[in-house]
PDB file of C-alpha atoms in Angstrom:
ATOM      1  CA  ALA L  12     163.839 227.405   9.966  1.00  0.00           C
ATOM      2  CA  HIS L  13     160.588 228.672   8.483  1.00  0.00           C
ATOM      3  CA  VAL L  14     159.992 225.292   6.791  1.00  0.00           C
ATOM      4  CA  VAL L  15     160.605 223.388  10.050  1.00  0.00           C
ATOM      5  CA  ALA L  16     158.340 225.739  11.987  1.00  0.00           C
ATOM      6  CA  GLY L  17     155.624 225.408   9.338  1.00  0.00           C
ATOM      7  CA  ALA L  18     155.831 221.625   9.404  1.00  0.00           C
ATOM      8  CA  SER L  19     155.648 221.572  13.196  1.00  0.00           C
ATOM      9  CA  ALA L  20     152.604 223.827  13.152  1.00  0.00           C
ATOM     10  CA  ALA L  21     150.894 221.596  10.572  1.00  0.00           C
ATOM     11  CA  ARG L  22     151.553 218.490  12.670  1.00  0.00           C
ATOM     12  CA  GLY L  23     150.194 220.257  15.735  1.00  0.00           C
ATOM     13  CA  ALA L  24     147.005 221.193  13.895  1.00  0.00           C
ATOM     14  CA  GLU L  25     146.578 217.631  12.609  1.00  0.00           C
ATOM     15  CA  GLU L  26     147.058 216.162  16.084  1.00  0.00           C
ATOM     16  CA  GLU L  27     144.511 218.612  17.503  1.00  0.00           C
ATOM     17  CA  GLU L  28     142.026 217.686  14.796  1.00  0.00           C
ATOM     18  CA  VAL L  29     142.476 213.932  15.459  1.00  0.00           C
ATOM     19  CA  SER L  30     142.159 214.497  19.206  1.00  0.00           C
ATOM     20  CA  GLY L  31     138.950 216.489  18.661  1.00  0.00           C
ATOM     21  CA  PHE L  32     137.507 213.732  16.457  1.00  0.00           C
ATOM     22  CA  GLU L  33     138.240 211.047  19.047  1.00  0.00           C
ATOM     23  CA  GLU L  34     136.772 213.172  21.829  1.00  0.00           C
ATOM     24  CA  GLU L  35     133.576 213.725  19.848  1.00  0.00           C
ATOM     25  CA  ALA L  36     133.314 210.013  19.058  1.00  0.00           C
ATOM     26  CA  SER L  37     133.745 209.079  22.728  1.00  0.00           C
ATOM     27  CA  LYS L  38     130.671 211.133  23.668  1.00  0.00           C
ATOM     28  CA  LEU L  39     128.290 209.398  21.249  1.00  0.00           C
ATOM     29  CA  ASP L  40     125.953 206.768  22.682  1.00  0.00           C
ATOM     30  CA  LYS L  41     124.506 203.917  20.630  1.00  0.00           C
ATOM     31  CA  ALA L  42     121.361 205.838  19.647  1.00  0.00           C
ATOM     32  CA  ALA L  43     123.414 208.772  18.377  1.00  0.00           C
ATOM     33  CA  VAL L  44     125.759 206.492  16.432  1.00  0.00           C
ATOM     34  CA  LEU L  45     122.796 204.702  14.853  1.00  0.00           C
ATOM     35  CA  ALA L  46     121.164 208.006  13.904  1.00  0.00           C
ATOM     36  CA  LEU L  47     124.373 209.252  12.271  1.00  0.00           C
ATOM     37  CA  ARG L  48     124.764 205.958  10.453  1.00  0.00           C
ATOM     38  CA  ARG L  49     121.241 206.110   9.058  1.00  0.00           C
ATOM     39  CA  SER L  50     121.730 209.722   8.010  1.00  0.00           C
ATOM     40  CA  HIS L  51     125.049 209.351   6.231  1.00  0.00           C
ATOM     41  CA  PHE L  52     125.289 205.715   5.054  1.00  0.00           C
ATOM     42  CA  CYS L  53     123.480 204.254   2.075  1.00  0.00           C
ATOM     43  CA  ALA L  54     120.609 202.070   3.307  1.00  0.00           C
ATOM     44  CA  ALA L  55     121.922 199.215   1.151  1.00  0.00           C
ATOM     45  CA  GLN L  56     124.705 198.783   3.726  1.00  0.00           C
ATOM     46  CA  SER L  57     122.882 196.651   6.253  1.00  0.00           C
ATOM     47  CA  ILE L  58     123.313 196.789  10.024  1.00  0.00           C
ATOM     48  CA  SER L  59     123.368 193.426  11.772  1.00  0.00           C
ATOM     49  CA  TYR L  60     120.557 192.981  14.311  1.00  0.00           C
ATOM     50  CA  ALA L  61     119.028 196.365  13.364  1.00  0.00           C
ATOM     51  CA  ASN L  62     115.556 194.851  13.852  1.00  0.00           C
ATOM     52  CA  THR L  63     116.323 194.070  17.502  1.00  0.00           C
ATOM     53  CA  ASP L  64     119.367 195.694  19.064  1.00  0.00           C
ATOM     54  CA  PRO L  65     122.319 196.555  16.789  1.00  0.00           C
ATOM     55  CA  LEU L  66     125.731 195.961  18.298  1.00  0.00           C
ATOM     56  CA  LEU L  67     128.028 198.888  19.047  1.00  0.00           C
ATOM     57  CA  ILE L  68     131.384 197.116  18.863  1.00  0.00           C
ATOM     58  CA  VAL L  69     134.290 199.052  20.352  1.00  0.00           C
ATOM     59  CA  ARG L  70     137.127 196.515  20.366  1.00  0.00           C
ATOM     60  CA  GLY L  71     138.129 192.966  19.521  1.00  0.00           C
ATOM     61  CA  SER L  72     140.523 190.446  21.021  1.00  0.00           C
ATOM     62  CA  GLY L  73     141.224 186.979  19.682  1.00  0.00           C
ATOM     63  CA  SER L  74     137.939 185.343  18.734  1.00  0.00           C
ATOM     64  CA  ARG L  75     135.851 187.832  20.728  1.00  0.00           C
ATOM     65  CA  LEU L  76     134.202 191.188  20.058  1.00  0.00           C
ATOM     66  CA  PHE L  77     133.222 193.583  22.838  1.00  0.00           C
ATOM     67  CA  ASP L  78     130.484 196.199  22.906  1.00  0.00           C
ATOM     68  CA  GLU L  79     130.293 199.524  24.730  1.00  0.00           C
ATOM     69  CA  ARG L  80     128.910 197.772  27.824  1.00  0.00           C
ATOM     70  CA  GLY L  81     131.801 195.328  27.983  1.00  0.00           C
ATOM     71  CA  ARG L  82     129.709 192.387  26.808  1.00  0.00           C
ATOM     72  CA  SER L  83     131.711 189.688  25.016  1.00  0.00           C
ATOM     73  CA  PHE L  84     130.525 188.043  21.778  1.00  0.00           C
ATOM     74  CA  LEU L  85     132.056 185.053  19.995  1.00  0.00           C
ATOM     75  CA  ASP L  86     132.831 186.337  16.501  1.00  0.00           C
ATOM     76  CA  THR L  87     131.527 183.844  13.945  1.00  0.00           C
ATOM     77  CA  ARG L  88     130.773 186.426  11.259  1.00  0.00           C
ATOM     78  CA  ASN L  89     133.915 188.332  10.274  1.00  0.00           C
ATOM     79  CA  ASN L  90     136.382 186.526   8.033  1.00  0.00           C
ATOM     80  CA  VAL L  91     139.158 189.127   7.955  1.00  0.00           C
ATOM     81  CA  CYS L  92     141.053 188.518  11.206  1.00  0.00           C
ATOM     82  CA  HIS L  93     142.382 185.038  10.450  1.00  0.00           C
ATOM     83  CA  VAL L  94     144.683 185.007  13.490  1.00  0.00           C
ATOM     84  CA  GLY L  95     142.225 186.752  15.776  1.00  0.00           C
ATOM     85  CA  HIS L  96     141.379 190.375  16.466  1.00  0.00           C
ATOM     86  CA  ALA L  97     144.206 192.618  17.688  1.00  0.00           C
ATOM     87  CA  HIS L  98     146.852 189.901  17.435  1.00  0.00           C
ATOM     88  CA  PRO L  99     149.880 191.566  19.094  1.00  0.00           C
ATOM     89  CA  ARG L 100     152.413 190.490  16.436  1.00  0.00           C
ATOM     90  CA  VAL L 101     150.185 191.646  13.601  1.00  0.00           C
ATOM     91  CA  ALA L 102     149.316 194.934  15.330  1.00  0.00           C
ATOM     92  CA  LYS L 103     152.992 195.658  15.990  1.00  0.00           C
ATOM     93  CA  ALA L 104     154.045 194.765  12.446  1.00  0.00           C
ATOM     94  CA  VAL L 105     151.361 197.044  10.950  1.00  0.00           C
ATOM     95  CA  ALA L 106     152.209 199.911  13.317  1.00  0.00           C
ATOM     96  CA  ASP L 107     155.941 199.582  12.628  1.00  0.00           C
ATOM     97  CA  GLN L 108     155.434 199.507   8.855  1.00  0.00           C
ATOM     98  CA  VAL L 109     152.976 202.400   8.507  1.00  0.00           C
ATOM     99  CA  SER L 110     155.200 204.542  10.717  1.00  0.00           C
ATOM    100  CA  MET L 111     158.031 203.973   8.237  1.00  0.00           C
ATOM    101  CA  LEU L 112     156.531 203.470   4.752  1.00  0.00           C
ATOM    102  CA  ASN L 113     153.132 202.824   3.179  1.00  0.00           C
ATOM    103  CA  THR L 114     153.233 202.909  -0.620  1.00  0.00           C
ATOM    104  CA  ASN L 115     152.607 200.504  -3.503  1.00  0.00           C
ATOM    105  CA  THR L 116     154.423 197.924  -5.610  1.00  0.00           C
ATOM    106  CA  ARG L 117     155.747 200.251  -8.306  1.00  0.00           C
ATOM    107  CA  TYR L 118     158.865 200.691  -6.182  1.00  0.00           C
ATOM    108  CA  LEU L 119     161.398 198.121  -5.035  1.00  0.00           C
ATOM    109  CA  HIS L 120     161.309 196.909  -1.454  1.00  0.00           C
ATOM    110  CA  PRO L 121     162.924 193.763   0.006  1.00  0.00           C
ATOM    111  CA  ASN L 122     159.816 192.780   2.002  1.00  0.00           C
ATOM    112  CA  LEU L 123     157.688 192.562  -1.141  1.00  0.00           C
ATOM    113  CA  SER L 124     160.184 190.400  -2.997  1.00  0.00           C
ATOM    114  CA  LEU L 125     160.759 188.091  -0.039  1.00  0.00           C
ATOM    115  CA  LEU L 126     157.027 187.673   0.562  1.00  0.00           C
ATOM    116  CA  ALA L 127     156.500 186.753  -3.098  1.00  0.00           C
ATOM    117  CA  LYS L 128     159.320 184.212  -2.863  1.00  0.00           C
ATOM    118  CA  ARG L 129     157.818 182.621   0.252  1.00  0.00           C
ATOM    119  CA  LEU L 130     154.340 182.458  -1.270  1.00  0.00           C
ATOM    120  CA  VAL L 131     155.586 180.862  -4.485  1.00  0.00           C
ATOM    121  CA  SER L 132     157.468 178.233  -2.473  1.00  0.00           C
ATOM    122  CA  THR L 133     154.122 176.987  -1.083  1.00  0.00           C
ATOM    123  CA  PHE L 134     152.611 176.347  -4.529  1.00  0.00           C
ATOM    124  CA  PRO L 135     152.456 172.767  -5.873  1.00  0.00           C
ATOM    125  CA  GLU L 136     155.664 171.806  -7.647  1.00  0.00           C
ATOM    126  CA  GLY L 137     155.255 171.788 -11.421  1.00  0.00           C
ATOM    127  CA  SER L 138     151.996 173.758 -11.247  1.00  0.00           C
ATOM    128  CA  GLY L 139     153.394 176.666 -13.250  1.00  0.00           C
ATOM    129  CA  LEU L 140     152.308 179.051 -10.480  1.00  0.00           C
ATOM    130  CA  GLU L 141     155.420 181.181 -10.276  1.00  0.00           C
ATOM    131  CA  VAL L 142     154.436 184.861  -9.965  1.00  0.00           C
ATOM    132  CA  CYS L 143     152.311 186.959  -7.591  1.00  0.00           C
ATOM    133  CA  PHE L 144     149.942 189.890  -7.663  1.00  0.00           C
ATOM    134  CA  PHE L 145     149.474 191.720  -4.377  1.00  0.00           C
ATOM    135  CA  VAL L 146     145.981 193.185  -3.996  1.00  0.00           C
ATOM    136  CA  ASN L 147     143.862 194.771  -1.265  1.00  0.00           C
ATOM    137  CA  SER L 148     140.896 192.423  -0.922  1.00  0.00           C
ATOM    138  CA  GLY L 149     139.318 189.158  -1.985  1.00  0.00           C
ATOM    139  CA  SER L 150     137.008 191.063  -4.325  1.00  0.00           C
ATOM    140  CA  GLU L 151     139.989 192.630  -6.073  1.00  0.00           C
ATOM    141  CA  ALA L 152     141.788 189.271  -6.252  1.00  0.00           C
ATOM    142  CA  ASN L 153     138.808 187.532  -7.873  1.00  0.00           C
ATOM    143  CA  ASP L 154     138.208 190.441 -10.242  1.00  0.00           C
ATOM    144  CA  LEU L 155     141.838 190.249 -11.344  1.00  0.00           C
ATOM    145  CA  ALA L 156     141.579 186.465 -11.717  1.00  0.00           C
ATOM    146  CA  MET L 157     138.719 186.953 -14.155  1.00  0.00           C
ATOM    147  CA  ARG L 158     140.709 189.515 -16.166  1.00  0.00           C
ATOM    148  CA  LEU L 159     143.651 187.102 -16.382  1.00  0.00           C
ATOM    149  CA  ALA L 160     141.367 184.248 -17.447  1.00  0.00           C
ATOM    150  CA  PHE L 161     139.748 186.391 -20.140  1.00  0.00           C
ATOM    151  CA  ALA L 162     143.132 187.517 -21.458  1.00  0.00           C
ATOM    152  CA  ARG L 163     144.566 183.987 -21.507  1.00  0.00           C
ATOM    153  CA  SER L 164     141.574 182.219 -23.044  1.00  0.00           C
ATOM    154  CA  GLN L 165     140.188 185.010 -25.243  1.00  0.00           C
ATOM    155  CA  SER L 166     136.809 183.836 -23.949  1.00  0.00           C
ATOM    156  CA  ARG L 167     134.216 185.201 -21.538  1.00  0.00           C
ATOM    157  CA  GLU L 168     132.492 181.894 -20.767  1.00  0.00           C
ATOM    158  CA  LEU L 169     132.421 181.167 -17.024  1.00  0.00           C
ATOM    159  CA  ILE L 170     131.189 178.322 -14.830  1.00  0.00           C
ATOM    160  CA  VAL L 171     130.066 179.155 -11.292  1.00  0.00           C
ATOM    161  CA  VAL L 172     128.618 177.119  -8.427  1.00  0.00           C
ATOM    162  CA  ASP L 173     125.181 177.925  -7.045  1.00  0.00           C
ATOM    163  CA  HIS L 174     125.051 179.934  -3.781  1.00  0.00           C
ATOM    164  CA  GLY L 175     128.612 181.177  -4.300  1.00  0.00           C
ATOM    165  CA  TYR L 176     129.720 184.690  -3.388  1.00  0.00           C
ATOM    166  CA  HIS L 177     132.979 186.091  -4.796  1.00  0.00           C
ATOM    167  CA  GLY L 178     133.028 189.834  -4.048  1.00  0.00           C
ATOM    168  CA  HIS L 179     131.318 193.187  -4.460  1.00  0.00           C
ATOM    169  CA  THR L 180     132.892 194.586  -7.638  1.00  0.00           C
ATOM    170  CA  GLN L 181     130.660 194.583 -10.706  1.00  0.00           C
ATOM    171  CA  GLN L 182     132.575 191.688 -12.240  1.00  0.00           C
ATOM    172  CA  THR L 183     132.453 189.536  -9.115  1.00  0.00           C
ATOM    173  CA  ILE L 184     128.764 190.230  -8.506  1.00  0.00           C
ATOM    174  CA  GLU L 185     128.086 188.923 -12.019  1.00  0.00           C
ATOM    175  CA  ILE L 186     129.694 185.580 -11.075  1.00  0.00           C
ATOM    176  CA  SER L 187     128.040 185.330  -7.631  1.00  0.00           C
ATOM    177  CA  PRO L 188     124.661 183.518  -7.582  1.00  0.00           C
ATOM    178  CA  TYR L 189     124.284 184.658  -3.974  1.00  0.00           C
ATOM    179  CA  LYS L 190     123.963 188.166  -5.416  1.00  0.00           C
ATOM    180  CA  PHE L 191     122.579 187.894  -8.934  1.00  0.00           C
ATOM    181  CA  ASP L 192     119.838 185.403  -7.989  1.00  0.00           C
ATOM    182  CA  HIS L 193     118.541 187.398  -5.033  1.00  0.00           C
ATOM    183  CA  LYS L 194     116.833 190.720  -4.318  1.00  0.00           C
ATOM    184  CA  GLY L 195     118.147 193.420  -6.634  1.00  0.00           C
ATOM    185  CA  GLY L 196     119.976 190.885  -8.800  1.00  0.00           C
ATOM    186  CA  GLU L 197     119.582 190.564 -12.548  1.00  0.00           C
ATOM    187  CA  GLY L 198     120.082 186.822 -12.884  1.00  0.00           C
ATOM    188  CA  ALA L 199     122.963 185.112 -14.634  1.00  0.00           C
ATOM    189  CA  LYS L 200     124.432 186.733 -17.752  1.00  0.00           C
ATOM    190  CA  SER L 201     124.394 184.639 -20.905  1.00  0.00           C
ATOM    191  CA  ASN L 202     128.097 183.829 -20.521  1.00  0.00           C
ATOM    192  CA  VAL L 203     127.740 182.635 -16.916  1.00  0.00           C
ATOM    193  CA  HIS L 204     126.813 178.957 -16.528  1.00  0.00           C
ATOM    194  CA  LYS L 205     125.607 177.906 -13.073  1.00  0.00           C
ATOM    195  CA  VAL L 206     126.009 174.382 -11.697  1.00  0.00           C
ATOM    196  CA  PRO L 207     124.481 172.954  -8.497  1.00  0.00           C
ATOM    197  CA  CYS L 208     126.263 173.199  -5.180  1.00  0.00           C
ATOM    198  CA  PRO L 209     127.781 169.735  -4.489  1.00  0.00           C
ATOM    199  CA  CYS L 210     125.889 169.197  -1.244  1.00  0.00           C
ATOM    200  CA  THR L 211     125.650 165.561  -0.136  1.00  0.00           C
ATOM    201  CA  PHE L 212     123.292 166.412   2.735  1.00  0.00           C
ATOM    202  CA  ARG L 213     120.420 168.266   1.058  1.00  0.00           C
ATOM    203  CA  GLY L 214     121.486 168.153  -2.594  1.00  0.00           C
ATOM    204  CA  PRO L 215     120.051 165.918  -5.338  1.00  0.00           C
ATOM    205  CA  HIS L 216     122.996 163.491  -5.141  1.00  0.00           C
ATOM    206  CA  ARG L 217     123.957 162.014  -1.777  1.00  0.00           C
ATOM    207  CA  GLY L 218     125.356 158.564  -2.495  1.00  0.00           C
ATOM    208  CA  LEU L 219     128.883 157.280  -3.072  1.00  0.00           C
ATOM    209  CA  ASP L 220     128.694 158.444  -6.682  1.00  0.00           C
ATOM    210  CA  ALA L 221     127.810 162.027  -5.713  1.00  0.00           C
ATOM    211  CA  GLY L 222     131.178 163.421  -6.811  1.00  0.00           C
ATOM    212  CA  GLN L 223     130.838 162.017 -10.303  1.00  0.00           C
ATOM    213  CA  ARG L 224     127.212 163.081 -10.600  1.00  0.00           C
ATOM    214  CA  TYR L 225     127.972 166.671  -9.632  1.00  0.00           C
ATOM    215  CA  ALA L 226     130.961 166.709 -11.988  1.00  0.00           C
ATOM    216  CA  GLU L 227     128.578 165.831 -14.812  1.00  0.00           C
ATOM    217  CA  TYR L 228     126.872 169.210 -14.337  1.00  0.00           C
ATOM    218  CA  VAL L 229     130.209 170.898 -14.978  1.00  0.00           C
ATOM    219  CA  GLU L 230     130.715 168.818 -18.120  1.00  0.00           C
ATOM    220  CA  ALA L 231     127.237 169.842 -19.301  1.00  0.00           C
ATOM    221  CA  ALA L 232     128.058 173.503 -18.629  1.00  0.00           C
ATOM    222  CA  CYS L 233     131.169 173.184 -20.796  1.00  0.00           C
ATOM    223  CA  ARG L 234     129.000 171.892 -23.628  1.00  0.00           C
ATOM    224  CA  GLU L 235     126.502 174.686 -22.995  1.00  0.00           C
ATOM    225  CA  ALA L 236     129.247 177.177 -23.816  1.00  0.00           C
ATOM    226  CA  ALA L 237     128.414 176.291 -27.442  1.00  0.00           C
ATOM    227  CA  GLY L 238     131.885 175.202 -28.431  1.00  0.00           C
ATOM    228  CA  ARG L 239     133.596 178.251 -26.992  1.00  0.00           C
ATOM    229  CA  GLN L 240     136.468 177.699 -24.603  1.00  0.00           C
ATOM    230  CA  VAL L 241     135.548 178.113 -20.947  1.00  0.00           C
ATOM    231  CA  ALA L 242     137.648 180.908 -19.481  1.00  0.00           C
ATOM    232  CA  ALA L 243     137.319 179.883 -15.836  1.00  0.00           C
ATOM    233  CA  PHE L 244     135.562 177.678 -13.305  1.00  0.00           C
ATOM    234  CA  ILE L 245     135.234 179.504  -9.992  1.00  0.00           C
ATOM    235  CA  VAL L 246     134.229 177.919  -6.703  1.00  0.00           C
ATOM    236  CA  GLU L 247     134.751 178.761  -3.047  1.00  0.00           C
ATOM    237  CA  SER L 248     137.213 176.366  -1.440  1.00  0.00           C
ATOM    238  CA  GLY L 249     134.852 176.327   1.528  1.00  0.00           C
ATOM    239  CA  MET L 250     131.309 177.452   0.751  1.00  0.00           C
ATOM    240  CA  CYS L 251     130.316 179.641   3.673  1.00  0.00           C
ATOM    241  CA  VAL L 252     128.606 182.837   2.484  1.00  0.00           C
ATOM    242  CA  GLY L 253     125.431 181.755   0.720  1.00  0.00           C
ATOM    243  CA  ARG L 254     125.141 178.970   3.266  1.00  0.00           C
ATOM    244  CA  VAL L 255     127.453 176.722   5.243  1.00  0.00           C
ATOM    245  CA  VAL L 256     127.748 173.294   3.631  1.00  0.00           C
ATOM    246  CA  LEU L 257     129.012 170.827   6.214  1.00  0.00           C
ATOM    247  CA  PRO L 258     130.165 167.229   5.565  1.00  0.00           C
TER     248      PRO L 258
END
């Protein structure tokens, strides 16, 4: 009885604390939020439109974001909500799962195994792609991909495409020209070989032979590795961070 009473009291205190937090947040206007942000966030974390009027976004729905005044904005910037913001099926699935269990892959669970099976079934037949790693972000996925490539090849030689961005871990920054070639960057490491972005609109090769000409840069990068095996060639399937390259 004492344990039950103690647990109930703890839950009550937690609920009161959450309620107090939400109440405090609801009373903050944009200027107060911006002041808190500037006081407690590292300045390296930029705020969009800070030089004019930063957006205070309070909710999202589908392809739209809404600010505290109810204004609607078409979201062309955030690449996380692939099926739209606040998709009802996704929101319900997340709520149902976290109310039951939220742990990691060291334990057995049927959902994990079934998801892996379904993912593998979409891979090209005969590709040898037969197992999965579940991770938390694209940065973590690319970082792990590099570790696997290094382990398999016993090489650290990498080929990357100019303007590419692959994540914010130390390893992925070192393979992202969008980061290492810009302000605060240190340039490409000696094991990172950069090739031009295959742009047929503004790039150096725009004719019918453009594909072959750009591929020649990759061949040259392989030779530049000085006889060492290339561990990986990494490229965005759709280049859209450093700049949008349209057909």
